[in-house]
Amino acid sequence: MNNVKAYSAASAKSPLAPTTIARRDPAEHDVQIEILFCGICHSDLHYARNEWSDVMPTIYPCVPGHEIIGRVTKVGYAVTKFKPGDLAAVGCLVDSDGTCPQCEAGLEQFCPNMVLTFGSQDKQLGGGTLGGYSDTIVVDEHFVLRVPSNLDLAAAAPLLCAGITTYSPLRHWGVTKGKKVGIVGLGGLGHMGVKFAHAFGAHTVVFTTSPSKKEDALRLGADEVVISRNADEMAKHVGSFDFILDAVSADHDINAYINLLRIDGNLTLVGAPDKPLSIPAFGLIFGRRSLSGSPIGGIAETQEMLDFCGEHNITADVEVIPIQKVNEAYERLLKSDVKYRFTIDMASLRSE
């Protein structure tokens, strides 16, 4: 067992603060990683402040972080995929049972016994699993991912959650050249959806309530930008979309977007509004449209996404911060005051 530096929250009302946590020694199939960068996901904030208490009560002290990029420092004797010095990444999952139908299908994100990078029960050390706001992490090699060497590592970190969360549904619903795709919301998730939809060759339309975001949406790869509060602009697109990715977490009129789908079109939710959405049945029935949701992807698909990003030089737009500013970043995140993700330079932790 090793003691390493980290930042943790002691309670729902406590700020994140320096601490020391225990990491297990690498077992035969384990990879030990020195963490170089860790993205900040809104899930980190929700978990640290126990805002998901109904479905995922926080285990304190908690160390958030599941967008991890680092360098391998040690491997177990049975590890074959990695060696010391390799770049490596860890996303939202660090284990699963490996035997259920979902795992056998490469869909570990649906495993009933999956172990999350933070917030699950730690089978070896007890307590909760502890995430990437730390000096190192030890993970079974099956859940460690290869990082294309051409990518900017700080900007690649959010690919481990924001990237796969948007890539997976776009792939699942067959977004390719010739398709018309809508992205609702231009934030941490939405900006990645625009980049992927554009790279897949789709005609990409961004929906936003903010006219000021039009220029940025076009820069990111959008072909068109629709101001969703403008009824005339919305009306021009009725019945024309093959697929719409809804990345908005605030309450909004989802039926307005369902009506934009063509026959057999799909709208997938990746944003999670606090309040239930009102969905009139006729919007779905007339047009045989479908509404679905999507979390992250499995390990194989996450690796596919990273390789795709390497081929197309896709990363997140990030603001890099030292870990000492993580609490300030959380407050700014609540105000959407970032374009479009924060990434922590973990060298700042080692300098304390």
Coordinates of C-alpha atoms in Angstrom, one line a residue:
M1 CA 0.0 0.0 0.0
N2 CA 1.2 3.5 -0.9
N3 CA 0.2 6.9 0.5
V4 CA -0.2 9.6 -2.1
K5 CA -1.2 13.2 -2.3
A6 CA -4.8 14.1 -3.3
Y7 CA -7.5 16.7 -2.9
S8 CA -10.7 15.5 -1.2
A9 CA -14.0 16.8 0.3
A10 CA -14.8 15.8 3.9
S11 CA -18.5 16.6 3.6
A12 CA -21.1 18.0 1.3
K13 CA -20.4 21.6 2.5
S14 CA -16.6 21.2 2.7
P15 CA -14.3 22.6 0.1
L16 CA -11.8 20.3 -1.6
A17 CA -8.6 20.4 0.4
P18 CA -5.2 18.7 0.3
T19 CA -5.0 15.2 1.9
T20 CA -3.2 11.9 1.8
I21 CA -4.9 8.7 0.5
A22 CA -4.0 5.1 0.2
R23 CA -3.4 3.3 -3.1
R24 CA -2.9 -0.4 -3.4
D25 CA 0.3 -1.9 -4.7
P26 CA -0.1 -3.2 -8.3
A27 CA -1.3 -6.8 -8.4
E28 CA -0.6 -9.1 -11.3
H29 CA -3.0 -7.5 -13.7
D30 CA -2.7 -3.9 -12.4
V31 CA -1.2 -0.8 -14.0
Q32 CA 0.1 2.1 -11.8
I33 CA -0.2 5.5 -13.4
E34 CA 1.3 8.8 -12.4
I35 CA -1.6 11.3 -13.2
L36 CA -0.5 14.2 -15.4
F37 CA -3.9 15.8 -16.1
C38 CA -7.4 15.3 -14.8
G39 CA -10.5 16.9 -16.3
I40 CA -13.2 18.4 -14.2
C41 CA -16.7 17.0 -15.0
H42 CA -19.9 18.4 -13.6
S43 CA -20.4 14.9 -12.1
D44 CA -17.4 15.7 -9.9
L45 CA -19.2 18.7 -8.4
H46 CA -22.5 16.8 -8.0
Y47 CA -20.7 13.9 -6.2
A48 CA -18.5 16.1 -3.9
R49 CA -21.6 18.0 -2.8
N50 CA -23.8 14.9 -2.4
E51 CA -26.3 16.2 -4.9
W52 CA -27.1 12.7 -6.2
S53 CA -27.9 11.4 -2.7
D54 CA -31.1 9.6 -3.9
V55 CA -29.3 7.4 -6.4
M56 CA -25.6 7.7 -5.5
P57 CA -25.0 8.8 -1.9
T58 CA -21.5 10.2 -1.5
I59 CA -18.9 8.2 0.4
Y60 CA -16.8 10.7 2.4
P61 CA -14.0 11.6 2.3
C62 CA -14.3 11.7 -1.5
V63 CA -11.8 12.3 -4.2
P64 CA -13.5 13.1 -7.6
G65 CA -12.0 12.9 -11.1
H66 CA -12.7 10.4 -13.9
E67 CA -11.0 12.1 -16.9
I68 CA -7.5 10.9 -16.2
I69 CA -4.4 11.1 -18.4
G70 CA -1.0 9.9 -17.1
R71 CA 2.1 7.9 -17.6
V72 CA 2.6 4.3 -16.5
T73 CA 5.1 3.9 -13.7
K74 CA 4.7 0.3 -12.8
V75 CA 2.9 -2.8 -14.0
G76 CA 2.0 -6.2 -12.6
Y77 CA 3.8 -9.3 -13.9
A78 CA 0.9 -10.5 -15.9
V79 CA 0.2 -7.2 -17.7
T80 CA 0.7 -7.4 -21.5
K81 CA -0.8 -4.1 -22.8
F82 CA 1.4 -1.5 -21.0
K83 CA 4.9 -0.9 -19.8
P84 CA 6.5 1.8 -17.7
G85 CA 6.7 5.0 -19.6
D86 CA 3.6 4.5 -21.7
L87 CA 1.0 7.2 -21.9
A88 CA -2.3 5.9 -20.4
A89 CA -5.8 7.0 -19.6
V90 CA -8.6 6.1 -17.2
G91 CA -12.2 7.1 -17.6
C92 CA -15.3 6.5 -15.5
L93 CA -14.9 2.8 -14.9
V94 CA -12.2 0.9 -13.1
D95 CA -13.8 -2.6 -12.9
S96 CA -16.7 -4.8 -13.7
D97 CA -17.7 -8.4 -13.2
G98 CA -16.5 -9.4 -16.7
T99 CA -18.9 -12.3 -16.9
C100 CA -22.4 -10.8 -17.4
P101 CA -24.0 -10.5 -20.9
Q102 CA -23.2 -6.7 -20.9
C103 CA -19.5 -7.2 -20.2
E104 CA -19.3 -10.1 -22.8
A105 CA -20.8 -7.7 -25.3
G106 CA -18.2 -5.0 -24.5
L107 CA -20.8 -2.8 -22.7
E108 CA -19.2 -2.6 -19.3
Q109 CA -21.0 0.7 -18.7
F110 CA -24.2 -1.4 -18.2
C111 CA -22.7 -4.0 -16.0
P112 CA -24.8 -4.4 -12.8
N113 CA -21.5 -4.8 -10.8
M114 CA -19.4 -2.1 -12.4
V115 CA -17.0 -0.2 -10.2
L116 CA -16.8 3.6 -10.9
T117 CA -13.5 5.5 -10.7
F118 CA -14.9 7.3 -7.7
G119 CA -18.0 6.6 -5.5
S120 CA -18.2 2.8 -5.7
Q121 CA -17.1 0.4 -3.0
D122 CA -13.4 -0.3 -3.1
K123 CA -13.0 -4.0 -3.0
Q124 CA -9.4 -4.0 -1.9
L125 CA -9.0 -1.1 0.5
G126 CA -12.6 -0.6 1.7
G127 CA -14.5 2.7 1.7
G128 CA -15.2 4.4 -1.6
T129 CA -13.1 4.3 -4.7
L130 CA -11.0 7.5 -5.0
G131 CA -10.6 9.3 -8.3
G132 CA -8.2 11.3 -10.3
Y133 CA -7.6 14.4 -8.2
S134 CA -4.6 12.6 -6.9
D135 CA -0.9 11.8 -7.6
T136 CA -1.3 8.3 -8.8
I137 CA -4.0 5.6 -9.5
V138 CA -3.8 1.8 -9.8
V139 CA -6.2 0.2 -12.2
D140 CA -6.7 -3.3 -13.8
E141 CA -5.2 -3.2 -17.3
H142 CA -8.5 -4.0 -19.0
F143 CA -9.8 -0.6 -17.9
V144 CA -6.6 1.4 -18.9
L145 CA -6.7 3.0 -22.3
R146 CA -4.0 4.0 -24.8
V147 CA -3.5 7.7 -25.6
P148 CA -2.5 8.8 -29.1
S149 CA 0.8 10.5 -28.7
N150 CA -0.1 13.4 -31.1
L151 CA -2.8 14.7 -28.8
D152 CA -2.3 17.6 -26.4
L153 CA -2.6 15.7 -23.1
A154 CA -4.4 18.5 -21.1
A155 CA -7.0 18.9 -23.9
A156 CA -7.4 15.1 -24.2
A157 CA -8.3 14.5 -20.6
P158 CA -12.0 15.4 -21.0
L159 CA -12.3 12.9 -23.8
L160 CA -12.5 10.2 -21.1
C161 CA -16.0 11.4 -20.1
A162 CA -17.3 14.3 -22.2
G163 CA -15.8 12.7 -25.3
I164 CA -17.1 9.2 -25.0
T165 CA -20.5 10.5 -23.7
T166 CA -21.1 12.3 -27.0
Y167 CA -19.2 9.9 -29.3
S168 CA -21.1 6.8 -28.2
P169 CA -24.6 7.8 -29.1
L170 CA -23.5 9.4 -32.4
R171 CA -21.9 6.1 -33.4
H172 CA -24.8 4.0 -32.1
W173 CA -27.4 5.9 -34.1
G174 CA -25.3 5.8 -37.3
V175 CA -24.2 9.4 -37.8
T176 CA -22.2 9.5 -41.0
K177 CA -21.8 11.7 -44.1
G178 CA -25.1 12.6 -45.6
K179 CA -27.0 12.7 -42.2
K180 CA -28.4 15.8 -40.7
V181 CA -27.6 16.1 -37.0
G182 CA -28.6 18.6 -34.4
I183 CA -26.6 19.4 -31.2
V184 CA -28.7 21.0 -28.5
G185 CA -26.6 23.2 -26.2
L186 CA -23.0 24.4 -26.6
G187 CA -21.3 23.5 -23.4
G188 CA -18.8 20.9 -22.2
L189 CA -20.7 18.0 -23.8
G190 CA -22.2 19.9 -26.7
H191 CA -19.0 21.3 -28.0
M192 CA -17.6 17.8 -28.2
G193 CA -20.8 16.6 -30.0
V194 CA -20.2 19.3 -32.6
K195 CA -16.6 18.2 -33.2
F196 CA -17.5 14.6 -33.6
A197 CA -20.6 15.1 -35.8
H198 CA -18.5 17.3 -38.1
A199 CA -15.7 14.8 -38.2
F200 CA -18.2 12.0 -39.1
G201 CA -19.2 14.1 -42.1
A202 CA -22.7 15.0 -41.0
H203 CA -24.4 18.3 -41.7
T204 CA -24.2 19.7 -38.2
V205 CA -26.7 22.2 -36.7
V206 CA -26.2 23.7 -33.3
F207 CA -29.2 24.9 -31.3
T208 CA -28.5 27.5 -28.7
T209 CA -30.4 30.1 -26.7
S210 CA -27.4 32.5 -26.9
P211 CA -26.8 34.4 -30.2
S212 CA -23.3 35.2 -28.8
K213 CA -22.4 31.5 -29.3
K214 CA -23.0 31.5 -33.0
E215 CA -19.4 32.4 -34.0
D216 CA -17.9 29.8 -31.7
A217 CA -20.3 27.1 -32.9
L218 CA -19.2 27.7 -36.5
R219 CA -15.5 27.6 -35.4
L220 CA -16.1 24.2 -33.7
G221 CA -17.5 22.7 -36.9
A222 CA -21.2 23.6 -37.1
D223 CA -22.7 24.2 -40.6
E224 CA -25.6 26.1 -39.2
V225 CA -26.6 27.7 -35.9
V226 CA -30.3 28.0 -34.9
I227 CA -31.4 30.3 -32.1
S228 CA -33.9 28.0 -30.4
R229 CA -36.0 30.9 -29.0
N230 CA -36.7 32.0 -32.6
A231 CA -39.9 30.2 -33.7
D232 CA -39.3 31.1 -37.3
E233 CA -35.8 29.6 -37.3
M234 CA -37.0 26.4 -35.6
A235 CA -40.0 26.1 -38.0
K236 CA -37.6 25.9 -41.0
H237 CA -36.2 22.6 -39.7
V238 CA -39.4 20.7 -38.8
G239 CA -39.2 17.1 -39.9
S240 CA -35.7 17.2 -41.2
F241 CA -33.2 15.7 -38.7
D242 CA -31.9 12.2 -38.7
F243 CA -30.5 12.5 -35.2
I244 CA -30.5 15.1 -32.4
L245 CA -28.1 15.0 -29.4
D246 CA -29.6 16.9 -26.5
A247 CA -26.8 18.0 -24.1
V248 CA -28.9 20.4 -22.0
S249 CA -29.2 19.8 -18.3
A250 CA -31.6 22.7 -17.6
D251 CA -35.4 22.4 -18.0
H252 CA -36.4 22.9 -21.6
D253 CA -39.1 22.1 -24.2
I254 CA -37.9 18.8 -25.6
N255 CA -41.0 18.4 -27.8
A256 CA -39.8 21.4 -29.8
Y257 CA -36.8 19.2 -30.8
I258 CA -38.8 16.0 -31.3
N259 CA -40.8 17.8 -33.9
L260 CA -37.7 18.5 -35.8
L261 CA -37.0 14.8 -36.4
R262 CA -37.8 13.1 -39.7
I263 CA -39.5 9.8 -39.9
D264 CA -37.6 7.2 -37.8
G265 CA -35.4 10.0 -36.4
N266 CA -34.0 9.7 -32.9
L267 CA -33.3 12.2 -30.1
T268 CA -30.8 11.1 -27.5
L269 CA -30.4 12.7 -24.1
V270 CA -27.0 13.0 -22.6
G271 CA -27.9 16.0 -20.4
A272 CA -29.8 15.2 -17.3
P273 CA -32.3 17.9 -16.2
D274 CA -33.3 17.9 -12.5
K275 CA -37.0 17.9 -13.2
P276 CA -38.9 15.4 -15.4
L277 CA -39.4 16.4 -19.0
S278 CA -42.9 16.7 -20.4
I279 CA -43.1 14.6 -23.5
P280 CA -46.4 14.6 -25.5
A281 CA -46.9 11.2 -27.1
F282 CA -48.1 12.4 -30.5
G283 CA -44.7 14.0 -31.2
L284 CA -43.3 10.5 -31.2
I285 CA -46.2 8.6 -32.7
F286 CA -46.6 10.7 -35.8
G287 CA -43.2 10.0 -37.5
R288 CA -42.3 6.8 -35.6
R289 CA -39.7 8.9 -33.8
S290 CA -37.8 7.7 -30.8
L291 CA -36.4 9.2 -27.7
S292 CA -33.5 7.6 -25.8
G293 CA -30.7 8.3 -23.4
S294 CA -27.1 7.3 -23.3
P295 CA -24.3 7.3 -20.7
I296 CA -20.6 6.7 -21.5
G297 CA -19.4 3.8 -23.7
G298 CA -17.7 0.5 -23.0
I299 CA -13.9 0.1 -22.8
A300 CA -13.5 -1.0 -26.5
E301 CA -15.6 1.9 -27.7
T302 CA -13.7 4.4 -25.6
Q303 CA -10.5 3.2 -27.1
E304 CA -12.1 3.5 -30.5
M305 CA -13.0 7.1 -29.7
L306 CA -9.5 7.9 -28.5
D307 CA -8.0 6.4 -31.7
F308 CA -10.5 8.4 -33.8
C309 CA -9.5 11.6 -32.0
G310 CA -5.9 10.8 -32.7
E311 CA -6.6 10.3 -36.4
H312 CA -8.6 13.6 -36.6
N313 CA -6.7 15.6 -34.0
I314 CA -9.8 16.1 -31.9
T315 CA -9.5 17.3 -28.3
A316 CA -11.7 19.4 -25.9
D317 CA -11.3 23.1 -25.6
V318 CA -9.9 23.5 -22.1
E319 CA -8.8 26.0 -19.5
V320 CA -5.9 24.4 -17.6
I321 CA -5.7 25.2 -13.9
P322 CA -3.6 24.3 -10.9
I323 CA -5.4 22.1 -8.4
Q324 CA -5.2 24.9 -5.8
K325 CA -7.9 26.6 -7.9
V326 CA -10.3 23.6 -8.0
N327 CA -12.9 25.1 -5.7
E328 CA -12.9 28.4 -7.7
A329 CA -13.4 26.2 -10.8
Y330 CA -16.4 24.5 -9.3
E331 CA -18.1 27.9 -8.6
R332 CA -17.3 29.0 -12.2
L333 CA -18.7 25.7 -13.5
L334 CA -22.0 26.5 -11.9
K335 CA -22.1 29.8 -13.8
S336 CA -21.0 28.1 -17.1
D337 CA -18.0 30.3 -16.9
V338 CA -15.6 28.2 -18.9
K339 CA -15.0 27.4 -22.6
Y340 CA -15.5 24.5 -22.5
R341 CA -13.9 22.3 -19.8
F342 CA -11.5 22.7 -17.0
T343 CA -8.4 20.4 -16.8
I344 CA -6.2 20.2 -13.7
D345 CA -2.4 20.2 -14.2
M346 CA -1.6 17.6 -11.6
A347 CA 2.1 18.8 -11.5
S348 CA 0.6 21.5 -9.2
L349 CA -0.3 18.8 -6.6
R350 CA 3.2 17.5 -6.6
S351 CA 4.6 21.0 -6.0
E352 CA 2.8 21.4 -2.7

